[in-house]
Coordinates of C-alpha atoms and ligand atoms in Angstrom, one line a residue:
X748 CA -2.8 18.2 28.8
X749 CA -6.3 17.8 27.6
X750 CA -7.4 17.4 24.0
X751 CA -10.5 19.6 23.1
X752 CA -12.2 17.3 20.6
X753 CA -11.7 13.8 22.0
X754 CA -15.1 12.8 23.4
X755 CA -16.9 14.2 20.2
X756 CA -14.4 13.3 17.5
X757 CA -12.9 9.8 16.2
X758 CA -9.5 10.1 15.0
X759 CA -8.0 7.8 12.3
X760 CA -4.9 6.4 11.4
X761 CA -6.0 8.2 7.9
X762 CA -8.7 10.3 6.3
X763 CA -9.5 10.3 2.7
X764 CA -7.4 13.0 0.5
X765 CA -11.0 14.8 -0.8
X766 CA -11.5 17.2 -3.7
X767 CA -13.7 20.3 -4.0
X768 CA -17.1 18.5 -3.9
X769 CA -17.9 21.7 -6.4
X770 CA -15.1 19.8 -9.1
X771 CA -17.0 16.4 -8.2
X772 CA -20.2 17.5 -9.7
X773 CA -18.9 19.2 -12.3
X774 CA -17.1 15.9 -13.4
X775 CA -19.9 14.2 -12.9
X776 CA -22.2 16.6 -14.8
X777 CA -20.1 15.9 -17.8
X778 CA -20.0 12.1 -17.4
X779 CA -24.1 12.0 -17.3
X780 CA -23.9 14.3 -21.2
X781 CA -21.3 11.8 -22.4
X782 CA -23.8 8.9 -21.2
X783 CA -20.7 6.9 -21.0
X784 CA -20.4 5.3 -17.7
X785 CA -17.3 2.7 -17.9
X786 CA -15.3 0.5 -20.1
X787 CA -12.2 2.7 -20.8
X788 CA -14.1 6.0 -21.6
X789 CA -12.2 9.4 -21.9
X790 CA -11.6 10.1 -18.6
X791 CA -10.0 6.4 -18.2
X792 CA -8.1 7.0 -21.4
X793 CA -7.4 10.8 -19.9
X794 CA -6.3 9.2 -15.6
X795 CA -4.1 6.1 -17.5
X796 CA -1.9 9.2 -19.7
X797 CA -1.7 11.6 -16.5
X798 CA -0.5 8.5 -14.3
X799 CA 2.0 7.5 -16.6
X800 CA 3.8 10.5 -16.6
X801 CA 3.2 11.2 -12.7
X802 CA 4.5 7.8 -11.8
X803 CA 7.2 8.0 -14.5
X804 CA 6.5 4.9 -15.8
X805 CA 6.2 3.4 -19.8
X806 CA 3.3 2.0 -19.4
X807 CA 0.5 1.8 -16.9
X808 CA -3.3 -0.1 -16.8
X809 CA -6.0 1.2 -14.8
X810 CA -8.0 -1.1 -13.1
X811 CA -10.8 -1.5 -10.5
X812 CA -8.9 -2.2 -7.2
X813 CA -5.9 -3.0 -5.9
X814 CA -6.0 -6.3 -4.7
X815 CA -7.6 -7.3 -8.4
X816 CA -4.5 -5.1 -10.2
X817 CA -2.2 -7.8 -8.4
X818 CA -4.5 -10.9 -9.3
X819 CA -4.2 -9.8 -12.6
X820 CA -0.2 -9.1 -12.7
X821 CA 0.9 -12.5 -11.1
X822 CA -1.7 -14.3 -14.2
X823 CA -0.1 -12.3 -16.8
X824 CA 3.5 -13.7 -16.1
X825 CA 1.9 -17.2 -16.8
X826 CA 3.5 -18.8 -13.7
X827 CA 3.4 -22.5 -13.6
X828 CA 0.0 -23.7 -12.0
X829 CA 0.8 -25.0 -8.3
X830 CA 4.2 -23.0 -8.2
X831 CA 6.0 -20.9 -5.1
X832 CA 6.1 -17.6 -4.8
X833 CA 8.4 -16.1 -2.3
X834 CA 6.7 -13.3 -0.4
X835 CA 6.4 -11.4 2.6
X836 CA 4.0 -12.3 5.5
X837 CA 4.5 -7.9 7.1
X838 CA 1.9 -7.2 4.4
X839 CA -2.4 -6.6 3.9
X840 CA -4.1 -10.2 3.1
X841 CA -4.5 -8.6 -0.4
X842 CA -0.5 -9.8 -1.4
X843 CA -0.6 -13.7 0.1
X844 CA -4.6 -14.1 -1.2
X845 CA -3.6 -12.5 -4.9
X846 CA -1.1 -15.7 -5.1
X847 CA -3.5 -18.3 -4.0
X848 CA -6.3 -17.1 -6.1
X849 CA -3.7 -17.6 -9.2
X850 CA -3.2 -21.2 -7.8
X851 CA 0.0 -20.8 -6.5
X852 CA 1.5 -21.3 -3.1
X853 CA 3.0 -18.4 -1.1
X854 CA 6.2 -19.1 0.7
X855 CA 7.1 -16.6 3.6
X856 CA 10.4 -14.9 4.0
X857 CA 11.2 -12.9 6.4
X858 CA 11.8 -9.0 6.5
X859 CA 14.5 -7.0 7.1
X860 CA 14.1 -5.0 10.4
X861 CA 14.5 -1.1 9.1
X862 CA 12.2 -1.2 6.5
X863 CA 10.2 -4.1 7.3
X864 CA 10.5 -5.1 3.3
X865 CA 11.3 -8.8 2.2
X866 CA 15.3 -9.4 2.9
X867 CA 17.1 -10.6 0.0
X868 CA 19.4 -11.9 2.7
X869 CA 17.1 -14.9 3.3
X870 CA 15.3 -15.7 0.1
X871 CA 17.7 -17.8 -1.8
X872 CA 17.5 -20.5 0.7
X873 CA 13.8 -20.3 -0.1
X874 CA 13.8 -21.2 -3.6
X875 CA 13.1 -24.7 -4.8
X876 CA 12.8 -26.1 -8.3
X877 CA 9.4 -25.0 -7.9
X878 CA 9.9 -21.5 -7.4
X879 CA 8.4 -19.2 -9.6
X880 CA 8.3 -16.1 -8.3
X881 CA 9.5 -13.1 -6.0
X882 CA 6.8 -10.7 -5.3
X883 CA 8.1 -8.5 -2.5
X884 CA 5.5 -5.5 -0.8
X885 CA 6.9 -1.3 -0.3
X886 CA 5.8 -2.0 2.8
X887 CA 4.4 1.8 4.4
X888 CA 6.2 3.2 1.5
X889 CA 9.5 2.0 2.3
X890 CA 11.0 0.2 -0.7
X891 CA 12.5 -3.0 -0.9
X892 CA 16.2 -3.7 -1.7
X893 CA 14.9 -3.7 -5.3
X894 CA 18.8 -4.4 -6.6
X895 CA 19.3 -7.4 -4.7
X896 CA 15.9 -8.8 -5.4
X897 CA 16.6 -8.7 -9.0
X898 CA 20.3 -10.5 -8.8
X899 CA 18.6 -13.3 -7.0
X900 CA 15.7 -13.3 -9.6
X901 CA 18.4 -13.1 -12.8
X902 CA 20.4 -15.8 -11.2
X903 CA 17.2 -18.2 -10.7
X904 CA 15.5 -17.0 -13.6
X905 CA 12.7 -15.6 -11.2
X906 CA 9.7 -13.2 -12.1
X907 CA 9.5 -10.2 -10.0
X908 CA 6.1 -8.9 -8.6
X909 CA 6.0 -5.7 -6.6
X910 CA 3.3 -4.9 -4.8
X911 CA 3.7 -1.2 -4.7
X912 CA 0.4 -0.4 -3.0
X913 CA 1.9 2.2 -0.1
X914 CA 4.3 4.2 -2.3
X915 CA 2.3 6.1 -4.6
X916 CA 4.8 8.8 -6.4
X917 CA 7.8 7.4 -4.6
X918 CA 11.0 7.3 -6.7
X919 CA 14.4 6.2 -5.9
X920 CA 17.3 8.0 -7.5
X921 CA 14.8 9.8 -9.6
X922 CA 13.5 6.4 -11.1
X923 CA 9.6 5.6 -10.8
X924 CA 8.7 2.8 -8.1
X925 CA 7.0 1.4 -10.8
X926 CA 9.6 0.9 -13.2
X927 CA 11.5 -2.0 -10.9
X928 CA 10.3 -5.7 -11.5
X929 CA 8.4 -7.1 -14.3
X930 CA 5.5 -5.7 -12.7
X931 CA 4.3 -3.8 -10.0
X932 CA 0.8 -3.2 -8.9
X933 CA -0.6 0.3 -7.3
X934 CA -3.9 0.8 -4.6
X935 CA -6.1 3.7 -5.4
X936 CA -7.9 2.9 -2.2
X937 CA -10.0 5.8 -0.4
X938 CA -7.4 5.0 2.4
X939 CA -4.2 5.7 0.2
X940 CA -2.7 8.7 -0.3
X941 CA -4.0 9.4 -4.1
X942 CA -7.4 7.5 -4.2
X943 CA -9.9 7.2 -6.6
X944 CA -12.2 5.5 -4.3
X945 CA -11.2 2.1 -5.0
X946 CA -8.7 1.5 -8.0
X947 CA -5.6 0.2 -8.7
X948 CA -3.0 0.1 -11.3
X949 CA -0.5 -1.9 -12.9
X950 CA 2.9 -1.1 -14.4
X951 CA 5.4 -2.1 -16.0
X952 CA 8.7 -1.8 -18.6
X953 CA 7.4 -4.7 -21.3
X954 CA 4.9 -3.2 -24.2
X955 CA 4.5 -7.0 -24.9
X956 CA 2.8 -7.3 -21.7
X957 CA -0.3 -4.6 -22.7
X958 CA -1.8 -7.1 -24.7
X959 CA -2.2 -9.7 -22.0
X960 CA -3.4 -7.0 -19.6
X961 CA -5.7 -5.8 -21.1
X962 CA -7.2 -8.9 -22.2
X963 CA -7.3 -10.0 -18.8
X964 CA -8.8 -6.9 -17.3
X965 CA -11.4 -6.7 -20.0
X966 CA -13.0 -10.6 -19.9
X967 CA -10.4 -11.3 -22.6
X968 CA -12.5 -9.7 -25.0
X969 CA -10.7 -8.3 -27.9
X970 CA -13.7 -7.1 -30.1
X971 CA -17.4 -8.0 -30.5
X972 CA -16.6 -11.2 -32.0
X973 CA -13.3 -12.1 -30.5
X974 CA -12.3 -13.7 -26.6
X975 CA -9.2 -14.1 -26.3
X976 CA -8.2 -15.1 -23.0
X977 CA -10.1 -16.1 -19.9
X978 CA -10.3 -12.6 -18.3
X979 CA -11.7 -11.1 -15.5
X980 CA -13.2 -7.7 -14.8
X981 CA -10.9 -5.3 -13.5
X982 CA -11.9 -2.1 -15.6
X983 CA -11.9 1.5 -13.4
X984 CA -15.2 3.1 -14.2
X985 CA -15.4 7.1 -15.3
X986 CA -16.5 8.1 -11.7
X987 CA -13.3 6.8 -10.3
X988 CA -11.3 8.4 -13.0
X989 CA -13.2 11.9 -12.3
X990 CA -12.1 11.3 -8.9
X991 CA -8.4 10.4 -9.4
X992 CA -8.0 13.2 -11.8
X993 CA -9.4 15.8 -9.5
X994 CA -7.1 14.2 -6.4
X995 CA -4.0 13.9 -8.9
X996 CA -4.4 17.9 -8.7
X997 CA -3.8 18.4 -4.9
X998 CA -2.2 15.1 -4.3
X999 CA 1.2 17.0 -3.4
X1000 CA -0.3 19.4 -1.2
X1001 CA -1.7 16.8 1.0
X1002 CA 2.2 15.1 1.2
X1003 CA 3.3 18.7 1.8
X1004 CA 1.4 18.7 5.2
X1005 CA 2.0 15.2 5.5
X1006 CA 5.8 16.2 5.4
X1007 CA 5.3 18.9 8.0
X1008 CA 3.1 16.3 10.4
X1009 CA 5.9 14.2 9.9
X1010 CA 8.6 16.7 10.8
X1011 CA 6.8 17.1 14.4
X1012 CA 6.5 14.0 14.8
X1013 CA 9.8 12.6 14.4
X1014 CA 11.6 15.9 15.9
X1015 CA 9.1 14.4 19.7
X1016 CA 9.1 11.2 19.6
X1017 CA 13.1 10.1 18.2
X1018 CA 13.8 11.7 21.6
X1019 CA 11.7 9.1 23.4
X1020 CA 13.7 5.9 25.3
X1021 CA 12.1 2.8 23.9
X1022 CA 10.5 4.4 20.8
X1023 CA 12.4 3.9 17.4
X1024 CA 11.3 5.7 13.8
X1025 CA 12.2 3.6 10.4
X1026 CA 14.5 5.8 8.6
X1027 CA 14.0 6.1 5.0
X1028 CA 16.9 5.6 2.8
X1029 CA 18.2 9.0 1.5
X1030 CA 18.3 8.4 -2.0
X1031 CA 14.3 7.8 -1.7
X1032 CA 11.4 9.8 -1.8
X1033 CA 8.4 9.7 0.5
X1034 CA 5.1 8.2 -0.3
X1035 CA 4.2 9.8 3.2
X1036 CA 1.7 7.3 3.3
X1037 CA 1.7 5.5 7.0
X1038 CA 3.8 6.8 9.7
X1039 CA 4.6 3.6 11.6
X1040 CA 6.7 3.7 14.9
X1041 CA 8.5 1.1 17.1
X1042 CA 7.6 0.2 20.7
X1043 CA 10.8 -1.2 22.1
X1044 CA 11.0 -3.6 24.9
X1045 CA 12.3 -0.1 27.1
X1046 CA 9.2 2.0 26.4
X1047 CA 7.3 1.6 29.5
X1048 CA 4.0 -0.2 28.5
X1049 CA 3.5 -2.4 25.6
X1050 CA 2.3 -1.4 21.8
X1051 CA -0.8 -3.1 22.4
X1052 CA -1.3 -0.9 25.4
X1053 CA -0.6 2.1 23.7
X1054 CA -2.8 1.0 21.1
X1055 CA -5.9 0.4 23.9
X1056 CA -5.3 3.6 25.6
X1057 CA -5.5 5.9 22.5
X1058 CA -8.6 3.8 21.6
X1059 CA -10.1 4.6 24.5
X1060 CA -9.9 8.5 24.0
X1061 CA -11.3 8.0 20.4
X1062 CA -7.8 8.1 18.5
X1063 CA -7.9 5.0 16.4
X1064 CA -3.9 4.4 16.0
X1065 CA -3.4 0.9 13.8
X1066 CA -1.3 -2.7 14.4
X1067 CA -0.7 -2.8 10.9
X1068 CA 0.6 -5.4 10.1
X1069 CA -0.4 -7.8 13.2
X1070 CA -1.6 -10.3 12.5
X1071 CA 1.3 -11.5 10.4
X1072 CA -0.3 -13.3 7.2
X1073 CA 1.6 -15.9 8.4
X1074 CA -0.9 -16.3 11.6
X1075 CA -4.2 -15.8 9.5
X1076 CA -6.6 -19.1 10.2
X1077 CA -6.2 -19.8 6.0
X1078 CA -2.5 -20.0 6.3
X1079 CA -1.0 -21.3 9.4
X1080 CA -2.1 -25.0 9.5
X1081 CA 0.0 -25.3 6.3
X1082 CA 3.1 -27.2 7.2
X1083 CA 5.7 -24.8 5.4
X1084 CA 4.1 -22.1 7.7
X1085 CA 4.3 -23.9 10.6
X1086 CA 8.6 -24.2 9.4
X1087 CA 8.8 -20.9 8.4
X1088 CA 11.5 -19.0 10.5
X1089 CA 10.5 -15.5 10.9
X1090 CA 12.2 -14.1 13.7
X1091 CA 11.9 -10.9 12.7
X1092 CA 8.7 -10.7 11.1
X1093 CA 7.2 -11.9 14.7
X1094 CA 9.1 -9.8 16.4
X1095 CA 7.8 -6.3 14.9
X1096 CA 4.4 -7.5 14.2
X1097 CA 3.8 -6.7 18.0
X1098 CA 6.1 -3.5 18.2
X1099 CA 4.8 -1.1 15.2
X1100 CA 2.0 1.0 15.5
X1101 CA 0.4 3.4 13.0
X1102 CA -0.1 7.1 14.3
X1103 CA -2.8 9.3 12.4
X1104 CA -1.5 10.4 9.1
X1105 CA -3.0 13.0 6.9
X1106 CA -3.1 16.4 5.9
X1107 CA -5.7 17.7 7.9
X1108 CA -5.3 16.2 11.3
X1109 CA -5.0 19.0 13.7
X1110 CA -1.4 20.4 15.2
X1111 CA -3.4 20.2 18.3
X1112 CA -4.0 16.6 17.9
X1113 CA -0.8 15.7 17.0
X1114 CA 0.9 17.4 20.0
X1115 CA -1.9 15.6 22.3
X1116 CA -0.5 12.1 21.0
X1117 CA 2.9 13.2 21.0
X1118 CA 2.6 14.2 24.6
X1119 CA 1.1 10.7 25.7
X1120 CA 3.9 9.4 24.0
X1121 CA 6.5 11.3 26.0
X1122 CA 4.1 10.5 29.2
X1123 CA 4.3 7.0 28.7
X1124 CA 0.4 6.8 28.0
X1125 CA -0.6 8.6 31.2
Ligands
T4K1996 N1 -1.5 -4.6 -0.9 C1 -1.2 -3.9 0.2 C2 0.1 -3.9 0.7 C3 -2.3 -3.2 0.8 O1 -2.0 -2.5 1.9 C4 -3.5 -3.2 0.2 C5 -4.7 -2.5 0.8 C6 -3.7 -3.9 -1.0 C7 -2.7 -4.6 -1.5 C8 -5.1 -4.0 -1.7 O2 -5.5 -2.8 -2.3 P1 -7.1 -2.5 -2.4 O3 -7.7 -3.8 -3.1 O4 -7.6 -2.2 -1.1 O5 -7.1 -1.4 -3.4 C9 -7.4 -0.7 4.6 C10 -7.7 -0.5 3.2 O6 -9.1 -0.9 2.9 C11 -6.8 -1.3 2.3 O7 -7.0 -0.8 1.0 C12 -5.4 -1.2 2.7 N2 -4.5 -1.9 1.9 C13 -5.2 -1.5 4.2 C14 -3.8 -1.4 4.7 O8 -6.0 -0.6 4.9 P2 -8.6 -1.7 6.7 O9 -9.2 -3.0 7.0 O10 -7.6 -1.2 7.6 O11 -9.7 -0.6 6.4 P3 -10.6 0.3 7.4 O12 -12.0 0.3 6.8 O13 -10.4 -0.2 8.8 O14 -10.0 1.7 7.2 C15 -8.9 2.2 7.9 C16 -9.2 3.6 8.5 O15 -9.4 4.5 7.5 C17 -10.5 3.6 9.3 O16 -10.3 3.4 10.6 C18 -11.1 5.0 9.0 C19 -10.4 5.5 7.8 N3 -11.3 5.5 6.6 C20 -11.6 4.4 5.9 C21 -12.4 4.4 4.8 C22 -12.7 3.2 4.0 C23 -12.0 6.7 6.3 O17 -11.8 7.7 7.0 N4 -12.8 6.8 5.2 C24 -13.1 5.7 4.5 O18 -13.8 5.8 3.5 O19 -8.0 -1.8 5.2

């Protein structure tokens, strides 16, 4: 089997979810006659309503990026300078880096092998006196055990953080993601499945918490002659609303064709020796935002060999998430690293791979991989 596009055409793990360029400038038409650029304008005020209710959340604050959403949430739970926060290392640098730019100190737990999420199995014997904090990561969309996480957290008077970056829309038992925890934090990232570009979000159940957020996003600035707090600059600007509010229109389409994509998939390759799909629990609904498999010691090369023939045929599959944060050069000289046991964690790190994921990858496409797959790469 031959694929028709592959000396011409890079495939990705993802491509952008795009509106109708003809909606872009029409947004932006009106965003030049309002001459109002950023700094919560009304298509801020009109993304922040619409996301709310999408997200099924009570309250939700836009902001300029991911990875500055979840600086911003671990600062407004006022941790203690210099204290632990249990986390997981099967995560994007953004999670581990958010708690060292707060001054804290990440401790890694390891994950739990189905979903790959933080195992609530193995945190208490994390927590010190000096714990602060759990901040666990939906890893690919998969959600952690959010019930057991927030036992542990009651019984050690713990905050919880969730970084919620892969699950856009995802619900379990009919309750928003983003209602678990004191506060979870969202990636509008031109790689996520509802982007606005770059943006973020944060959310969460305490209205006492708005204040603080919005201080903090905003320089601390309550009026002209006001500062409250020492804040940063997290604010989404009214191009990146346009865009979110256009993609918040065809959002489900694109997981419809996700769904189908990942129909194929998993009705090929579950029938592969040596191949193993994460299962998402049934009282869950799909992000559909990475479809990561597992290369099993019986598959008959490696994942990283998989990974270098694709490349070589222009199909860009992804190790996400190897390196483990836990192996970056900023984290592992650090003693409690070195201690760390994460069997688990180093385990997967060099058995998932990320296939191409998105709506408009072709069927043709997907049968090529699928057939290499079944081929053992040849
Ligand atoms: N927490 C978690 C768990 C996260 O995964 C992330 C971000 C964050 C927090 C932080 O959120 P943000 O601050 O980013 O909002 C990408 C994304 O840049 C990053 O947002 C994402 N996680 C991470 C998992 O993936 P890279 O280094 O893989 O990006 P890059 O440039 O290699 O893009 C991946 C592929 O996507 C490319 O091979 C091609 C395709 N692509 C990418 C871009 C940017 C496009 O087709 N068009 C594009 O415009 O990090």
């Amino acid at each position: 089997m031959m694929l028709k596009t592959k000396k011409d055409k890079k495939i990705f793990v993802t491509s952008p979810l795009l509106p109708d360029i003809e909606d872009v400038y029409s947004e932006i038409r009106e965003i030049f006659d309002s001459k109002w650029l950023t700094n919560m304008g009304e298509k801020h005020k009109s993304l922040e309503l619409a996301l709310k209710n999408e997200l099924k959340v009570k309250n939700l604050s836009l902001f300029n990026n991911g990875t500055i959403a979840l600086v911003t949430a671990i600062k407004a739970l006022n941790l203690p300078y210099g204290s632990e926060v249990i986390t997981t290392p099967f995560t994007f640098a953004a999670t581990p880096h958010s708690i060292v730019w707060n001054g804290l100190k990440p401790v890694f737990c390891d994950i739990e092998p189905n979903t790959m999420t933080i195992d609530p199995n193995k945190i208490e014997e994390l927590i010190t006196p000096n714990t602060s904090a759990i901040l666990g990561v939906h890893v690919y969309g998969f959600p952690c055990d959010v019930e057991a996480i927030q036992k542990i957290a009651d019984k050690h008077g713990l905050k919880v953080i969730y970084d919620a970056a892969h699950c856009f829309s995802t619900e379990i038992n009919g309750r928003g993601i983003g209602t678990f925890g004191n506060i979870s934090a969202f990636s509008f990232h031109a790689t996520k499945l509802f982007n606005t570009i770059e943006g973020g979000a944060l959310t969460y159940n305490d209205d006492s918490l708005d204040r603080k957020i919005y201080n903090l996003r905003n320089f601390g600035i309550r009026n002209e002659e006001v500062v409250e707090e020492v804040g940063i600059n997290g604010k989404m600007n009214e191009f990146q609303a346009a865009f979110g509010l256009l993609n918040l229109k065809i959002y489900r389409k694109e997981q419809e064709k996700r769904q189908k994509l990942k129909e194929l998939y998993d009705n090929k390759l579950s029938k592969i020796k040596g191949i193993r799909i994460p299962k998402i629990p049934d009282n869950v609904t799909n992000s559909y935002q990475y479809y990561p498999i597992i290369i099993e010691d019986d598959y008959p090369i490696s994942r990283n060999e998989i990974y270098d023939r694709f490349k070589e045929e222009n199909i860009f599959t992804r190790k996400y998430f190897y390196p483990a944060c836990t192996d970056y050069d900023c984290y592992k000289n650090d003693l409690s690293v070195k201690l760390a046991k994460l069997p688990v964690t180093n385990n997967l790190k060099n058995k998932v791979l990320c296939l191409p994921y998105y709506g408009s990858l072709e069927k043709e496409t997907a049968e090529y991989i699928i057939y290499k797959l079944q081929n053992g790469m040849n």
